């Protein structure tokens, strides 16, 4: 007997029409519902359907296999198995109904009250549920059957009561989430009585989980009922029951094994039917709560690169050269671009900033370079060259060796970037030993050296601690130490200071600068903080809606922006504002992937927008040796460039 | 950590009390008369009154409850009505069998389930469907029926293993192992898929966490990420589920011990029910509850070992 405890994960829901519709699309569910309905009907009319009296013995014909007279054979007393199955379903279905009714009449109202009211009612009921769940249900029912022998109704009601806690928790959880919904609050404010709100407004929203839980409970109730019948604790010997038939079959298992089959199959099919209905309802509900997400994996498929700007820095081999990178989100209708024709390069010792509002595609660009895109995203074209070698067609295994040793990465949230369960020392030692042949003690010395290098005051102590024991700033230092362990040539830092206090921000930036000076590594610094750019970056790329819209040496960018978006960003930053001038803000937000216009993607927010800005894609045009911008009106707005 | 455990143990004392009291009152309040039930319809009124007196049914409920509770606190769960032996000694002789079965089934379900779960987390598709199918089979086949199927194949047809009976370990370790295989497999099977699903789901969840990205970016091999880092974090909910599988297997013994004629607590509970032996079955409730509480404490210890954050709180 499985425990009743295991099923509690149900998503909240609302409405039902689309749930019903999506259930219809699953043929298995239709079959399952039909099966249960047929079972109920057959049990009701069993006296008219059954070819024999299920108690009629015929010893001369005992243990006969299936024949044309006895389609499912006869048992050890010569009784017709088919007739016994038909009659046996009556008791089982009645028992299921008793259990389900108890679970519904107690579990649903109590769950609604606990979830809707909260407070001490909730706590007291929760405790009670906990106690009831602590002991295997079957043993409680045995106590009952010892006092009230063969009383199956009492047994099933008890089983129902023991199933209440699970239903209670499901309904409580679901109504807890509904409680704060606007229309429920509105109903409360408009003075509707609490019971009325619960029945009229909360109950319909939690109906889905209730159905799921009730069907699954029905499956368990049948398992339970047949088990008791198998043990002979519920019915007297003559009454046909499915579980009792399995018990009788087990006594003659060496003479006629066939007898196990009919009751076993009908029990299994009935349980399966309930389980299929419950599972499908749950799936249909969770499909509605989460938007369908297409996922596709695999190596990026590469198309021939379009004409590009790769030749700009011809001559010297760049540490990193990205050309025409495109990242897409595959979905039902095709591919939604998320990052589009991004080209960038970083030289050894250089710091390049990647700037833009949230949602502009900076992080996706960084993850694509490292081949660490989430499974839903795919790099569809473009090339990535590391030290002059095209790595985009490199095998996963070969690329694995680049990570940590050539390319390293630190992320925005330092604490969640560290494994919570291992000590920081052991994480660091593992990374060190991945990149160099070192004995454990030697790797440990190197780990402590790295912790010292990132200016942590007490490396020994830090090595012994775990991520949750450190402050954000300290955790970020450890993350930097881990990134440096393989002596990388390029560090990609995704907003490394955003989650930190302002004073700590400056320290971390100073640390990165110092390390860069010492190791001459390249740094791709993703940020939306102009202060960071002014402080650290030699060159800066501005990203908007998946594209680079301006590229420039940082100082020139501040002095003479050549794209209206850059100008807007600069003007809305307090530190950059000119004294006396009003601080402006940009209206609206970055359009999300899938809703990008054909023309200039910034057009809807641009105060210089003109007719030529919309209608066709705007190319990134070179303004001077080191500057380019994606704006057709640059000259009109900002004047000619004086290179 | 030690303090956390002590607190959990202290919290389980009232739980045990509530469960035992519930059982007691449940038995007292259920429609039915124990003395009448035991004697059957043909007994005389004198016999009936004598038995009621002997069972103490004439005393007020609270007095009976108090007496039962004080005795229980002194380790005395009363005498079996059927053969007059002390309940605790009857149960103690049966305990090793049940523990062998349930611990064996839990280990088997955990090992197979975690293995399958890891495999199907790494390679979706075929294996995932195997796990899903196994879950349906585990749910749909009642354990008593599954046990009989195994008996019919491995004992009756192939004659590889004994159909029923238990051999104590002290008597013959080989025989002990053989006698346990079929019932342990029967008890473990429903748990395998449950553990596998939880392992797969929580490994997928953990794989999406930022620290896995950092590990990959720092060049750690995928094998180490899966088996060392992801598995350890993912193991926390899996341990909870393994605890539930243990409790499931424990209640499963009621049927499975009957199928395989194993002399354990579950089988004893069924006999006690058939004999209307109320003190004995109340004793089984106490033993089961204590076992469940012990397992929950073990689960807590495992939490602490896996997740350092628990130790602090």
Tab-separated table of N, CA, C and O in Angstrom, chain A residues 573-625:
chain	number	residue	atom	x	y	z
A	573	UNK	N	21.443	60.219	-16.324
A	573	UNK	CA	22.319	59.797	-15.232
A	573	UNK	C	22.725	61.002	-14.395
A	573	UNK	O	23.317	61.934	-14.915
A	574	UNK	N	22.415	60.989	-13.108
A	574	UNK	CA	22.651	62.172	-12.265
A	574	UNK	C	24.106	62.649	-12.316
A	574	UNK	O	24.364	63.851	-12.439
A	575	UNK	N	25.046	61.711	-12.284
A	575	UNK	CA	26.452	62.123	-12.210
A	575	UNK	C	26.907	62.821	-13.482
A	575	UNK	O	27.873	63.579	-13.487
A	576	UNK	N	26.213	62.548	-14.589
A	576	UNK	CA	26.643	63.109	-15.872
A	576	UNK	C	25.916	64.412	-16.202
A	576	UNK	O	26.213	65.073	-17.176
A	577	UNK	N	24.882	64.683	-15.428
A	577	UNK	CA	24.075	65.852	-15.764
A	577	UNK	C	24.906	67.128	-15.654
A	577	UNK	O	25.793	67.241	-14.819
A	578	UNK	N	24.625	68.058	-16.567
A	578	UNK	CA	25.339	69.324	-16.473
A	578	UNK	C	24.689	70.187	-15.396
A	578	UNK	O	23.470	70.151	-15.259
A	579	UNK	N	25.484	70.892	-14.677
A	579	UNK	CA	24.963	71.742	-13.615
A	579	UNK	C	23.943	72.716	-14.188
A	579	UNK	O	24.164	73.316	-15.242
A	580	UNK	N	22.829	72.868	-13.529
A	580	UNK	CA	21.834	73.830	-13.972
A	580	UNK	C	20.822	73.250	-14.931
A	580	UNK	O	19.685	73.691	-14.964
A	581	UNK	N	21.216	72.229	-15.714
A	581	UNK	CA	20.274	71.653	-16.669
A	581	UNK	C	19.381	70.642	-15.963
A	581	UNK	O	19.809	69.993	-15.014
A	582	UNK	N	18.126	70.551	-16.445
A	582	UNK	CA	17.201	69.612	-15.810
A	582	UNK	C	17.592	68.182	-16.141
A	582	UNK	O	18.061	67.906	-17.243
A	583	UNK	N	17.423	67.303	-15.171
A	583	UNK	CA	17.715	65.887	-15.379
A	583	UNK	C	16.550	65.297	-16.168
A	583	UNK	O	15.399	65.370	-15.755
A	584	UNK	N	16.855	64.710	-17.302
A	584	UNK	CA	15.764	64.164	-18.118
A	584	UNK	C	15.670	62.658	-17.937
A	584	UNK	O	16.645	62.009	-17.602
A	585	UNK	N	14.499	62.139	-18.163
A	585	UNK	CA	14.357	60.678	-18.162
A	585	UNK	C	13.828	60.267	-19.515
A	585	UNK	O	13.149	61.056	-20.188
A	586	UNK	N	14.155	59.030	-19.891
A	586	UNK	CA	13.616	58.525	-21.147
A	586	UNK	C	12.287	57.838	-20.876
A	586	UNK	O	12.181	57.055	-19.940
A	587	UNK	N	11.279	58.127	-21.683
A	587	UNK	CA	9.981	57.480	-21.519
A	587	UNK	C	10.059	56.045	-22.023
A	587	UNK	O	10.851	55.731	-22.904
A	588	UNK	N	9.217	55.183	-21.449
A	588	UNK	CA	9.088	53.811	-21.961
A	588	UNK	C	10.237	52.919	-21.559
A	588	UNK	O	11.068	53.271	-20.727
A	589	UNK	N	10.273	51.755	-22.172
A	589	UNK	CA	11.328	50.789	-21.859
A	589	UNK	C	11.796	50.091	-23.116
A	589	UNK	O	11.265	50.336	-24.209
A	590	UNK	N	12.798	49.229	-22.957
A	590	UNK	CA	13.331	48.507	-24.106
A	590	UNK	C	12.260	47.552	-24.637
A	590	UNK	O	11.684	46.797	-23.861
A	591	UNK	N	11.953	47.618	-25.943
A	591	UNK	CA	10.976	46.657	-26.473
A	591	UNK	C	11.510	45.238	-26.318
A	591	UNK	O	12.711	45.005	-26.461
A	592	UNK	N	10.626	44.300	-25.995
A	592	UNK	CA	11.111	42.941	-25.750
A	592	UNK	C	11.277	42.203	-27.070
A	592	UNK	O	10.643	42.548	-28.075
A	593	UNK	N	12.143	41.193	-27.070
A	593	UNK	CA	12.366	40.428	-28.291
A	593	UNK	C	11.040	39.965	-28.862
A	593	UNK	O	10.149	39.565	-28.118
A	594	UNK	N	10.908	39.994	-30.174
A	594	UNK	CA	9.652	39.600	-30.790
A	594	UNK	C	8.805	40.797	-31.144
A	594	UNK	O	7.939	40.724	-32.019
A	595	UNK	N	9.046	41.929	-30.451
A	595	UNK	CA	8.250	43.114	-30.790
A	595	UNK	C	9.145	44.239	-31.297
A	595	UNK	O	8.848	45.404	-31.100
A	596	UNK	N	10.269	43.852	-31.892
A	596	UNK	CA	11.158	44.869	-32.433
A	596	UNK	C	10.645	45.357	-33.782
A	596	UNK	O	10.254	44.560	-34.635
A	597	UNK	N	10.658	46.676	-33.996
A	597	UNK	CA	10.231	47.205	-35.302
A	597	UNK	C	11.285	46.924	-36.386
A	597	UNK	O	12.438	46.634	-36.065
A	598	UNK	N	10.849	47.036	-37.631
A	598	UNK	CA	11.786	46.801	-38.745
A	598	UNK	C	12.836	47.893	-38.800
A	598	UNK	O	14.007	47.635	-39.047
A	599	UNK	N	12.395	49.105	-38.581
A	599	UNK	CA	13.315	50.241	-38.688
A	599	UNK	C	14.134	50.392	-37.427
A	599	UNK	O	14.465	49.418	-36.759
A	600	UNK	N	14.456	51.652	-37.099
A	600	UNK	CA	15.256	51.900	-35.910
A	600	UNK	C	14.492	51.420	-34.681
A	600	UNK	O	13.331	51.766	-34.476
A	601	UNK	N	15.150	50.597	-33.858
A	601	UNK	CA	14.456	50.007	-32.712
A	601	UNK	C	14.241	51.016	-31.590
A	601	UNK	O	13.445	50.787	-30.692
A	602	UNK	N	14.960	52.119	-31.662
A	602	UNK	CA	14.835	53.141	-30.628
A	602	UNK	C	13.804	54.203	-31.022
A	602	UNK	O	13.448	55.062	-30.226
A	603	UNK	N	13.298	54.096	-32.269
A	603	UNK	CA	12.462	55.158	-32.827
A	603	UNK	C	11.325	55.584	-31.898
A	603	UNK	O	11.083	56.787	-31.703
A	604	UNK	N	10.655	54.609	-31.275
A	604	UNK	CA	9.470	54.967	-30.504
A	604	UNK	C	9.810	55.828	-29.287
A	604	UNK	O	8.934	56.489	-28.727
A	605	UNK	N	11.070	55.812	-28.859
A	605	UNK	CA	11.441	56.597	-27.681
A	605	UNK	C	12.329	57.781	-28.037
A	605	UNK	O	12.778	58.505	-27.141
A	606	UNK	N	12.601	57.961	-29.303
A	606	UNK	CA	13.598	58.953	-29.722
A	606	UNK	C	12.936	60.308	-29.972
A	606	UNK	O	11.913	60.381	-30.651
A	607	UNK	N	13.515	61.363	-29.421
A	607	UNK	CA	12.861	62.656	-29.643
A	607	UNK	C	13.284	63.263	-30.971
A	607	UNK	O	12.799	64.312	-31.378
A	608	UNK	N	14.226	62.624	-31.678
A	608	UNK	CA	14.639	63.158	-32.969
A	608	UNK	C	14.041	62.357	-34.113
A	608	UNK	O	14.478	62.472	-35.248
A	609	UNK	N	13.054	61.482	-33.816
A	609	UNK	CA	12.603	60.547	-34.834
A	609	UNK	C	12.037	61.269	-36.055
A	609	UNK	O	11.375	62.300	-35.941
A	610	UNK	N	12.369	60.760	-37.256
A	610	UNK	CA	11.877	61.336	-38.506
A	610	UNK	C	11.422	60.206	-39.405
A	610	UNK	O	11.582	59.032	-39.059
A	611	UNK	N	10.856	60.541	-40.557
A	611	UNK	CA	10.265	59.517	-41.407
A	611	UNK	C	11.310	58.504	-41.879
A	611	UNK	O	11.021	57.319	-41.998
A	612	UNK	N	12.551	58.964	-42.103
A	612	UNK	CA	13.555	58.018	-42.629
A	612	UNK	C	14.009	56.987	-41.583
A	612	UNK	O	14.739	56.063	-41.903
A	613	UNK	N	13.606	57.169	-40.328
A	613	UNK	CA	14.064	56.262	-39.275
A	613	UNK	C	13.317	54.933	-39.288
A	613	UNK	O	13.795	53.928	-38.788
A	614	UNK	N	12.093	54.944	-39.794
A	614	UNK	CA	11.301	53.715	-39.749
A	614	UNK	C	11.225	53.113	-41.149
A	614	UNK	O	11.541	53.774	-42.133
A	615	UNK	N	10.820	51.885	-41.205
A	615	UNK	CA	10.595	51.255	-42.512
A	615	UNK	C	11.709	50.326	-42.930
A	615	UNK	O	11.456	49.257	-43.475
A	616	UNK	N	12.961	50.685	-42.712
A	616	UNK	CA	14.028	49.753	-43.104
A	616	UNK	C	15.056	49.671	-41.989
A	616	UNK	O	15.210	50.612	-41.206
A	617	UNK	N	15.769	48.539	-41.952
A	617	UNK	CA	16.750	48.321	-40.890
A	617	UNK	C	17.866	49.351	-40.982
A	617	UNK	O	18.273	49.746	-42.075
A	618	UNK	N	18.331	49.816	-39.840
A	618	UNK	CA	19.386	50.835	-39.812
A	618	UNK	C	20.735	50.137	-39.632
A	618	UNK	O	20.888	49.352	-38.697
A	619	UNK	N	21.696	50.392	-40.526
A	619	UNK	CA	23.002	49.745	-40.366
A	619	UNK	C	23.888	50.503	-39.384
A	619	UNK	O	23.669	51.696	-39.117
A	620	UNK	N	24.871	49.789	-38.847
A	620	UNK	CA	25.873	50.436	-37.999
A	620	UNK	C	26.895	51.058	-38.939
A	620	UNK	O	27.537	50.357	-39.718
A	621	UNK	N	27.009	52.358	-38.896
A	621	UNK	CA	27.926	52.993	-39.854
A	621	UNK	C	29.123	53.591	-39.123
A	621	UNK	O	29.007	54.164	-38.047
A	622	UNK	N	30.274	53.463	-39.803
A	622	UNK	CA	31.502	53.941	-39.213
A	622	UNK	C	31.579	55.460	-39.356
A	622	UNK	O	31.329	56.011	-40.421
A	623	UNK	N	31.926	56.135	-38.255
A	623	UNK	CA	32.003	57.583	-38.266
A	623	UNK	C	33.455	58.034	-38.404
A	623	UNK	O	33.758	59.010	-39.052
A	624	UNK	N	34.331	57.299	-37.742
A	624	UNK	CA	35.753	57.594	-37.822
A	624	UNK	C	36.458	56.291	-37.488
A	624	UNK	O	35.799	55.266	-37.332
A	625	UNK	N	37.759	56.300	-37.356
A	625	UNK	CA	38.507	55.064	-37.137
A	625	UNK	C	37.933	54.259	-35.986
A	625	UNK	O	37.784	53.052	-36.065
